[in-house]
PDB file of C-alpha atoms in Angstrom:
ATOM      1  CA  UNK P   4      -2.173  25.819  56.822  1.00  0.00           C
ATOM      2  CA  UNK P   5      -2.633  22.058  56.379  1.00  0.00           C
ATOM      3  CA  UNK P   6      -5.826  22.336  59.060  1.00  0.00           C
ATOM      4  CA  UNK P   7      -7.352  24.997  56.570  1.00  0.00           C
ATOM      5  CA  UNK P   8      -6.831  22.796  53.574  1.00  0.00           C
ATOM      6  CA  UNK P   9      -8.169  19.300  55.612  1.00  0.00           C
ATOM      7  CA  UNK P  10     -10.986  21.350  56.267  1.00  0.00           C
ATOM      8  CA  UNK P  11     -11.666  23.318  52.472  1.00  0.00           C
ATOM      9  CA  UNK P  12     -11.498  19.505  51.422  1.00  0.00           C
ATOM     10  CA  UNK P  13     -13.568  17.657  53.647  1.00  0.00           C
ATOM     11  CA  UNK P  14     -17.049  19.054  52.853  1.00  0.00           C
ATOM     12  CA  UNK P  15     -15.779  17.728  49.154  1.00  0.00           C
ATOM     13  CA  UNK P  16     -14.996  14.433  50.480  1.00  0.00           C
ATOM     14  CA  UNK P  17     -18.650  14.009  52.174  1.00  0.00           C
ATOM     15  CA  UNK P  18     -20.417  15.006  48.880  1.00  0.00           C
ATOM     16  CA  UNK P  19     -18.944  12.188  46.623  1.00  0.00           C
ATOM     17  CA  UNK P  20     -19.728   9.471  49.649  1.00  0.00           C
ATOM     18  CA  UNK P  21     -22.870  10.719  49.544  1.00  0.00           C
ATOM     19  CA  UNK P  22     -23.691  10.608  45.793  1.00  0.00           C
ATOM     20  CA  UNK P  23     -21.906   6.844  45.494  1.00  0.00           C
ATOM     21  CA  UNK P  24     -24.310   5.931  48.339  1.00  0.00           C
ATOM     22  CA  UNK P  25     -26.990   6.807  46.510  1.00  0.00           C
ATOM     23  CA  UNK P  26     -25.739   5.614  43.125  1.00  0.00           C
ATOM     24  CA  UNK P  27     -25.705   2.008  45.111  1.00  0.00           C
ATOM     25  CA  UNK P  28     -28.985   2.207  46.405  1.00  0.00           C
ATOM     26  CA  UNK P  29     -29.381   4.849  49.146  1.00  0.00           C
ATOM     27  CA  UNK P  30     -28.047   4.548  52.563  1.00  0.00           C
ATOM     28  CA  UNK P  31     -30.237   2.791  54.232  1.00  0.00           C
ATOM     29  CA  UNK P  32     -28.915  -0.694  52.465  1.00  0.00           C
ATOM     30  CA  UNK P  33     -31.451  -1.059  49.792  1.00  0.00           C
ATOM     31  CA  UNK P  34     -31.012  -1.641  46.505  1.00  0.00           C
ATOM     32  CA  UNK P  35     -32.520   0.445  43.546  1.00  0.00           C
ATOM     33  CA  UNK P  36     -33.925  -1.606  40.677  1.00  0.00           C
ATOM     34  CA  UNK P  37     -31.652  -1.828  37.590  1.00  0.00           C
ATOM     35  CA  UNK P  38     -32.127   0.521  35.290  1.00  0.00           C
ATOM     36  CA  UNK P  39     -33.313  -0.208  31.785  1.00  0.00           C
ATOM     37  CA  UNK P  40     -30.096  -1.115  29.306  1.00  0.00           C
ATOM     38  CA  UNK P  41     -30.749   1.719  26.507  1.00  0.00           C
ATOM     39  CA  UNK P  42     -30.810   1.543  23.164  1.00  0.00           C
ATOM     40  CA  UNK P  43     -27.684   1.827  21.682  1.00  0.00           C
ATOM     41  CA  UNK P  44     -25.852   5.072  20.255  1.00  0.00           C
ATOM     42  CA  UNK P  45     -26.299   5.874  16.449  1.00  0.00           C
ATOM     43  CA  UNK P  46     -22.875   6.044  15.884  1.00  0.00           C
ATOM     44  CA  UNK P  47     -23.416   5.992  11.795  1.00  0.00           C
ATOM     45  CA  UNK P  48     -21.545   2.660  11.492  1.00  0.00           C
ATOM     46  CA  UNK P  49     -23.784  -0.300   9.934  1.00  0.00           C
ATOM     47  CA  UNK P  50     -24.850  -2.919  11.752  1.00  0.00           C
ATOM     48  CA  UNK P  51     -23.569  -6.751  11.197  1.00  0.00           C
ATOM     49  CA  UNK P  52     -26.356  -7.269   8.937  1.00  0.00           C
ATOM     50  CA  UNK P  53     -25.325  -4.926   6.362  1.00  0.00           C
ATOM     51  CA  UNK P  54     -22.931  -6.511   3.397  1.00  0.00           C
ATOM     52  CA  UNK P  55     -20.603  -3.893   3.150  1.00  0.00           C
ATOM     53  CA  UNK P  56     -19.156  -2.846   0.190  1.00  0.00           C
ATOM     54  CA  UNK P  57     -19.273  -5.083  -3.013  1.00  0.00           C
ATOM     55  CA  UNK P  58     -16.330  -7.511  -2.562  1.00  0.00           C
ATOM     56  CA  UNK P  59     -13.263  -7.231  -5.007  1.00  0.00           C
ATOM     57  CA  UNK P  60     -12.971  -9.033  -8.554  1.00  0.00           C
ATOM     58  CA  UNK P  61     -10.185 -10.610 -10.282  1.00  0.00           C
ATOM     59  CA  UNK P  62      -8.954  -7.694 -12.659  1.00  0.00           C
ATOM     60  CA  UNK P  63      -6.925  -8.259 -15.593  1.00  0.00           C
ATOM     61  CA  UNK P  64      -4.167  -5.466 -16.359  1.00  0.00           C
ATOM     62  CA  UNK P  65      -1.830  -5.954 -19.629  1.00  0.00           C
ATOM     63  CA  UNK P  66       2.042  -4.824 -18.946  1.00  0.00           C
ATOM     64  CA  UNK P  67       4.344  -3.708 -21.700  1.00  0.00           C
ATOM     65  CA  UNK P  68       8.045  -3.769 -20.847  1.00  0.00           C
ATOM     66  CA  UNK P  69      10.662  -1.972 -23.349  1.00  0.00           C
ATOM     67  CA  UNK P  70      14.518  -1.400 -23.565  1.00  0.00           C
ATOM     68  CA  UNK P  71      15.129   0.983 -26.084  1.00  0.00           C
ATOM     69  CA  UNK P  72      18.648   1.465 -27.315  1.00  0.00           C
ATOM     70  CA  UNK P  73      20.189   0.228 -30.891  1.00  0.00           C
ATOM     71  CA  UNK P  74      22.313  -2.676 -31.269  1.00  0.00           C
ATOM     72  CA  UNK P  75      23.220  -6.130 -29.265  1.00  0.00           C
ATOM     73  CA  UNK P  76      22.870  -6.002 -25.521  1.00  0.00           C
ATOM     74  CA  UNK P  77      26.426  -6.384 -23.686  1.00  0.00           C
ATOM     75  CA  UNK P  78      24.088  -7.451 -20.626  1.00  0.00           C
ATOM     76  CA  UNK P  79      20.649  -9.632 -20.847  1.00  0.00           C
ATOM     77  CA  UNK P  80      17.833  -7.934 -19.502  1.00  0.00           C
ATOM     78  CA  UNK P  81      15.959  -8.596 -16.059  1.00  0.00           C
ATOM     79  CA  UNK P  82      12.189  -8.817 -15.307  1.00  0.00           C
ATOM     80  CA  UNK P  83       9.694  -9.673 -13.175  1.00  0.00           C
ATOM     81  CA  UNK P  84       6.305  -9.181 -14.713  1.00  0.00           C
ATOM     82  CA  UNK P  85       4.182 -12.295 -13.086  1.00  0.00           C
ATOM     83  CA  UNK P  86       6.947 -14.114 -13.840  1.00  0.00           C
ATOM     84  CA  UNK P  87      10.662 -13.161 -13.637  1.00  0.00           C
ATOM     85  CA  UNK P  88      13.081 -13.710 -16.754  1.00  0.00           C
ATOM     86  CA  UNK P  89      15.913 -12.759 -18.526  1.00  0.00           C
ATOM     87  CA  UNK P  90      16.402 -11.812 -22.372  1.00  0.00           C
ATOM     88  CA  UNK P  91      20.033 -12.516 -23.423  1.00  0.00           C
ATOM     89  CA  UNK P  92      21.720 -11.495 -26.434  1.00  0.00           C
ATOM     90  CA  UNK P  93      18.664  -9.267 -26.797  1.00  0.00           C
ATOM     91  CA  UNK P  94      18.755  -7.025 -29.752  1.00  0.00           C
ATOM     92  CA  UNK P  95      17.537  -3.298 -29.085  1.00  0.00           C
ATOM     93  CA  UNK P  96      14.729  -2.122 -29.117  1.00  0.00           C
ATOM     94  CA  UNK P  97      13.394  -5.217 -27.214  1.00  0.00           C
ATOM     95  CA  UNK P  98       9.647  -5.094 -26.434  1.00  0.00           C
ATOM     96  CA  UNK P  99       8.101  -7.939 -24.361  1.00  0.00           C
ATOM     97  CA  UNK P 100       4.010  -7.901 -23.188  1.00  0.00           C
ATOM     98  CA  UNK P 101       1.930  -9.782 -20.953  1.00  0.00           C
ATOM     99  CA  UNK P 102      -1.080 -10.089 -19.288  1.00  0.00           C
ATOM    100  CA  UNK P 103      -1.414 -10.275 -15.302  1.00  0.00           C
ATOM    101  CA  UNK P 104      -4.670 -11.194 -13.779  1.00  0.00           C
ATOM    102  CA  UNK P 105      -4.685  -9.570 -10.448  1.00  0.00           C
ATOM    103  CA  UNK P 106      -6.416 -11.111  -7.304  1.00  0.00           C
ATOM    104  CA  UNK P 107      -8.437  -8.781  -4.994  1.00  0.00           C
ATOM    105  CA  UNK P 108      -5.671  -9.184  -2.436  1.00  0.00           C
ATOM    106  CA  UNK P 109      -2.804  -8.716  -4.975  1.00  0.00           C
ATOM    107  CA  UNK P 110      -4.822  -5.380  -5.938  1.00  0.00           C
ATOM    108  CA  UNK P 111      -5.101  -4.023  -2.357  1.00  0.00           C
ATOM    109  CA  UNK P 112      -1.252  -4.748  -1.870  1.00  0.00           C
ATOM    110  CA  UNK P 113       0.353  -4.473  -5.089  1.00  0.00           C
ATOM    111  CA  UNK P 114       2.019  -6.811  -7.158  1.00  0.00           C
ATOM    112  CA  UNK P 115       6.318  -5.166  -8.284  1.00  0.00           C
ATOM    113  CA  UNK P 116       6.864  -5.122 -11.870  1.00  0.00           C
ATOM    114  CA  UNK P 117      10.343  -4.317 -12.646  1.00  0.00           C
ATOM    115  CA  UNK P 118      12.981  -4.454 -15.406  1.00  0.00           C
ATOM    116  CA  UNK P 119      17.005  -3.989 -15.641  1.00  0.00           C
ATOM    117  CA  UNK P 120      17.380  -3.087 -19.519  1.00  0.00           C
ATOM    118  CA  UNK P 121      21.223  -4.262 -19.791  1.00  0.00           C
ATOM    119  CA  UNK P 122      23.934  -1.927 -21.125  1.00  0.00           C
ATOM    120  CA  UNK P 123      24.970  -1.488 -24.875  1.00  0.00           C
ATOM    121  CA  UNK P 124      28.082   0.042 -26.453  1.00  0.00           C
ATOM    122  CA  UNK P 125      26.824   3.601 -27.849  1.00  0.00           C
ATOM    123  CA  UNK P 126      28.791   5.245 -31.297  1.00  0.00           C
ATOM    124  CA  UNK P 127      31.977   5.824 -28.788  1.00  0.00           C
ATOM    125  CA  UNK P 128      32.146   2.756 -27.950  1.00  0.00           C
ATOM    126  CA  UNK P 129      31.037   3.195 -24.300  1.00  0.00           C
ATOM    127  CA  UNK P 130      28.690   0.789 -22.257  1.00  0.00           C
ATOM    128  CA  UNK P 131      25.672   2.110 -21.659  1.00  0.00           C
ATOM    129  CA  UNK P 132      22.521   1.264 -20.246  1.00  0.00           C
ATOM    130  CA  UNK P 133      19.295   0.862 -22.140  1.00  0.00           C
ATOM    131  CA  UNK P 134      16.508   3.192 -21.600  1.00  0.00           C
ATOM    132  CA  UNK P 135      13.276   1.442 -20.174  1.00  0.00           C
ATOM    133  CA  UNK P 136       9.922   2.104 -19.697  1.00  0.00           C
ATOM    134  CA  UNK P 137       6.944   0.362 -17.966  1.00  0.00           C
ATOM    135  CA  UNK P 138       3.265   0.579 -19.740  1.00  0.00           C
ATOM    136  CA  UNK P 139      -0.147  -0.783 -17.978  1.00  0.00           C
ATOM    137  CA  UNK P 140      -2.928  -0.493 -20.461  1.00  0.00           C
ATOM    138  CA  UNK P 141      -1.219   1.088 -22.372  1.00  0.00           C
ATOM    139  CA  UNK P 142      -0.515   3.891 -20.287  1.00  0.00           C
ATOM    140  CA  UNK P 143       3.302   4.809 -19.580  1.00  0.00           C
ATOM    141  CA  UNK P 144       3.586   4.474 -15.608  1.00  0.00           C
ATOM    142  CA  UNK P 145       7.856   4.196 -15.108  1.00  0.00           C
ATOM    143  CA  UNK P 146      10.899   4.962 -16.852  1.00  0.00           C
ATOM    144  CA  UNK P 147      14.958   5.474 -16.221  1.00  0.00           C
ATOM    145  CA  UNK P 148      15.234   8.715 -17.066  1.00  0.00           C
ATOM    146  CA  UNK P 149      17.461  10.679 -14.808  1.00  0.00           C
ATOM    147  CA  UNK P 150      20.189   7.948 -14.634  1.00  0.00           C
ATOM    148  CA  UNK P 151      18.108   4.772 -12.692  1.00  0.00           C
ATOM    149  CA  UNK P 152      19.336   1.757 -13.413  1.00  0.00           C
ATOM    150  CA  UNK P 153      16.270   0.115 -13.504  1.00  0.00           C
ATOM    151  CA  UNK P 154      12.602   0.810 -13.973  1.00  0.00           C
ATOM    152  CA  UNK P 155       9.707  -0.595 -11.250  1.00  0.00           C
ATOM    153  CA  UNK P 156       5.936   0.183 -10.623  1.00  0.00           C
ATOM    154  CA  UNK P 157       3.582  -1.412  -7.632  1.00  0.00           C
ATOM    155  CA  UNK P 158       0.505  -2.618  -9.517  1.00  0.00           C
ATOM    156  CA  UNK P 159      -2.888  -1.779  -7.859  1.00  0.00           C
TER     157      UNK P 159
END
Protein backbone atom coordinates (compact mmCIF):
# COMPACT_ATOMS: atom_id res chain seq x y z
CA UNK A 1 0.00 0.00 0.00
CA UNK A 2 2.65 2.56 1.00
CA UNK A 3 4.71 1.48 -2.48
CA UNK A 4 1.41 2.45 -4.43
CA UNK A 5 1.10 5.75 -2.67
CA UNK A 6 5.26 6.58 -2.98
CA UNK A 7 4.64 5.94 -6.41
CA UNK A 8 0.89 7.99 -7.12
CA UNK A 9 3.09 10.82 -5.43
CA UNK A 10 6.26 10.86 -7.03
CA UNK A 11 5.34 11.91 -10.60
CA UNK A 12 3.79 15.01 -8.35
CA UNK A 13 6.97 15.53 -6.67
CA UNK A 14 9.02 15.75 -10.16
CA UNK A 15 6.52 18.33 -11.60
CA UNK A 16 6.97 21.07 -8.87
CA UNK A 17 11.06 20.53 -9.11
CA UNK A 18 10.63 21.02 -12.43
CA UNK A 19 8.51 24.22 -12.53
CA UNK A 20 10.84 25.89 -9.49
CA UNK A 21 13.76 25.06 -11.84
CA UNK A 22 12.43 26.91 -14.32
CA UNK A 23 10.98 29.70 -12.18
CA UNK A 24 14.95 30.15 -11.19
CA UNK A 25 16.21 30.20 -14.49
CA UNK A 26 16.00 26.81 -16.25
CA UNK A 27 18.14 23.91 -15.47
CA UNK A 28 20.91 24.37 -17.13
CA UNK A 29 22.20 27.16 -14.38
CA UNK A 30 21.26 30.28 -16.14
CA UNK A 31 19.55 32.94 -14.99
CA UNK A 32 16.39 34.58 -16.64
CA UNK A 33 16.40 38.37 -16.72
CA UNK A 34 14.21 40.05 -14.05
CA UNK A 35 11.08 40.68 -14.95
CA UNK A 36 9.65 44.16 -15.20
CA UNK A 37 8.19 45.42 -11.51
CA UNK A 38 4.41 46.22 -12.67
CA UNK A 39 2.45 48.88 -12.11
CA UNK A 40 0.74 48.76 -9.10
CA UNK A 41 -2.95 47.43 -8.34
CA UNK A 42 -5.86 50.05 -8.41
CA UNK A 43 -6.97 49.19 -5.23
CA UNK A 44 -9.40 52.52 -5.04
CA UNK A 45 -7.41 53.92 -2.08
CA UNK A 46 -5.74 57.50 -2.82
CA UNK A 47 -2.43 57.93 -3.16
CA UNK A 48 -0.11 60.00 -0.52
CA UNK A 49 -0.63 62.98 -2.53
CA UNK A 50 -4.21 63.29 -1.99
CA UNK A 51 -5.30 65.58 1.26
CA UNK A 52 -7.87 63.52 2.50
CA UNK A 53 -10.78 64.70 3.95
CA UNK A 54 -11.08 68.40 5.16
CA UNK A 55 -9.49 68.36 8.66
CA UNK A 56 -11.80 68.99 11.78
CA UNK A 57 -12.72 72.58 13.28
CA UNK A 58 -13.12 73.78 16.69
CA UNK A 59 -17.04 73.56 17.17
CA UNK A 60 -18.82 75.40 19.72
CA UNK A 61 -21.92 73.49 21.38
CA UNK A 62 -24.03 75.43 24.24
CA UNK A 63 -25.16 72.94 27.28
CA UNK A 64 -28.16 73.62 29.45
CA UNK A 65 -28.25 71.71 32.73
CA UNK A 66 -31.66 71.72 34.91
CA UNK A 67 -32.93 70.23 38.28
CA UNK A 68 -36.43 70.62 38.41
CA UNK A 69 -38.20 70.07 41.67
CA UNK A 70 -39.80 72.93 44.12
CA UNK A 71 -38.22 74.06 47.17
CA UNK A 72 -34.52 74.11 48.91
CA UNK A 73 -32.20 71.32 47.93
CA UNK A 74 -31.41 68.89 51.03
CA UNK A 75 -28.25 67.96 48.76
CA UNK A 76 -26.11 70.52 46.42
CA UNK A 77 -26.04 69.55 43.00
CA UNK A 78 -23.03 67.95 40.95
CA UNK A 79 -21.71 68.82 37.44
CA UNK A 80 -19.27 68.53 35.10
CA UNK A 81 -19.99 70.62 32.06
CA UNK A 82 -16.22 71.82 30.96
CA UNK A 83 -15.82 72.43 34.28
CA UNK A 84 -17.09 70.46 37.32
CA UNK A 85 -19.08 72.28 40.25
CA UNK A 86 -21.43 72.12 42.80
CA UNK A 87 -24.65 74.36 43.55
CA UNK A 88 -25.44 74.28 47.31
CA UNK A 89 -28.41 75.42 48.99
CA UNK A 90 -29.76 75.54 45.44
CA UNK A 91 -33.33 76.53 45.21
CA UNK A 92 -35.51 74.41 42.64
CA UNK A 93 -35.91 74.77 39.65
CA UNK A 94 -32.13 75.48 39.22
CA UNK A 95 -31.05 76.13 35.60
CA UNK A 96 -27.31 76.65 34.86
CA UNK A 97 -25.86 77.16 30.89
CA UNK A 98 -22.65 77.22 29.28
CA UNK A 99 -20.83 77.17 26.35
CA UNK A 100 -18.12 74.36 25.46
CA UNK A 101 -15.88 74.84 22.54
CA UNK A 102 -15.01 71.42 21.40
CA UNK A 103 -11.55 70.47 19.84
CA UNK A 104 -11.50 68.15 16.77
CA UNK A 105 -10.09 65.46 19.04
CA UNK A 106 -12.56 66.13 21.93
CA UNK A 107 -15.32 65.74 19.04
CA UNK A 108 -14.05 62.37 17.70
CA UNK A 109 -13.90 61.06 21.42
CA UNK A 110 -16.42 62.80 23.33
CA UNK A 111 -16.25 65.07 26.04
CA UNK A 112 -18.99 63.52 29.58
CA UNK A 113 -21.37 66.04 30.66
CA UNK A 114 -23.11 64.97 33.70
CA UNK A 115 -25.21 66.23 36.62
CA UNK A 116 -26.45 64.75 40.20
CA UNK A 117 -29.63 67.07 40.85
CA UNK A 118 -29.62 66.58 44.85
CA UNK A 119 -32.71 65.37 46.73
CA UNK A 120 -35.59 67.62 48.14
CA UNK A 121 -38.31 66.90 50.71
CA UNK A 122 -41.65 66.45 48.51
CA UNK A 123 -45.41 67.49 50.30
CA UNK A 124 -44.86 64.15 52.61
CA UNK A 125 -42.04 65.14 53.72
CA UNK A 126 -39.88 62.51 51.95
CA UNK A 127 -36.35 63.09 50.31
CA UNK A 128 -36.42 62.96 46.97
CA UNK A 129 -34.32 63.45 44.14
CA UNK A 130 -34.62 66.24 41.63
CA UNK A 131 -35.53 65.52 38.15
CA UNK A 132 -32.72 66.52 35.57
CA UNK A 133 -32.31 66.97 32.17
CA UNK A 134 -29.37 67.65 29.77
CA UNK A 135 -29.97 70.16 26.60
CA UNK A 136 -27.21 70.75 23.66
CA UNK A 137 -28.49 73.46 21.41
CA UNK A 138 -31.19 73.45 22.73
CA UNK A 139 -32.13 70.08 22.03
CA UNK A 140 -33.08 67.71 25.10
CA UNK A 141 -30.38 64.77 24.83
CA UNK A 142 -30.64 63.05 28.77
CA UNK A 143 -32.87 62.90 31.58
CA UNK A 144 -33.60 60.72 35.02
CA UNK A 145 -36.63 59.50 34.26
CA UNK A 146 -37.11 55.93 35.23
CA UNK A 147 -35.43 56.34 38.69
CA UNK A 148 -31.43 57.32 37.59
CA UNK A 149 -29.82 59.09 39.92
CA UNK A 150 -28.08 61.13 37.70
CA UNK A 151 -28.23 62.39 34.16
CA UNK A 152 -24.93 62.10 31.55
CA UNK A 153 -24.44 62.51 27.70
CA UNK A 154 -20.92 61.93 25.62
CA UNK A 155 -20.63 65.09 23.53
CA UNK A 156 -19.61 64.56 19.84
Amino acid sequence: MIESMVNRRFPVLLAAVALTAAACGGADGTSSSAPSPAAPPASGQPSAQSSGPPAKQEQTREVTLEVDGTGKLMQPIVYIAGDQGTESDATLPWKKTVTLELTPAEQEVGVLISIIPGSFRDSGGKLVPGECRILVDGEEVATNEGGESMCKHTLH
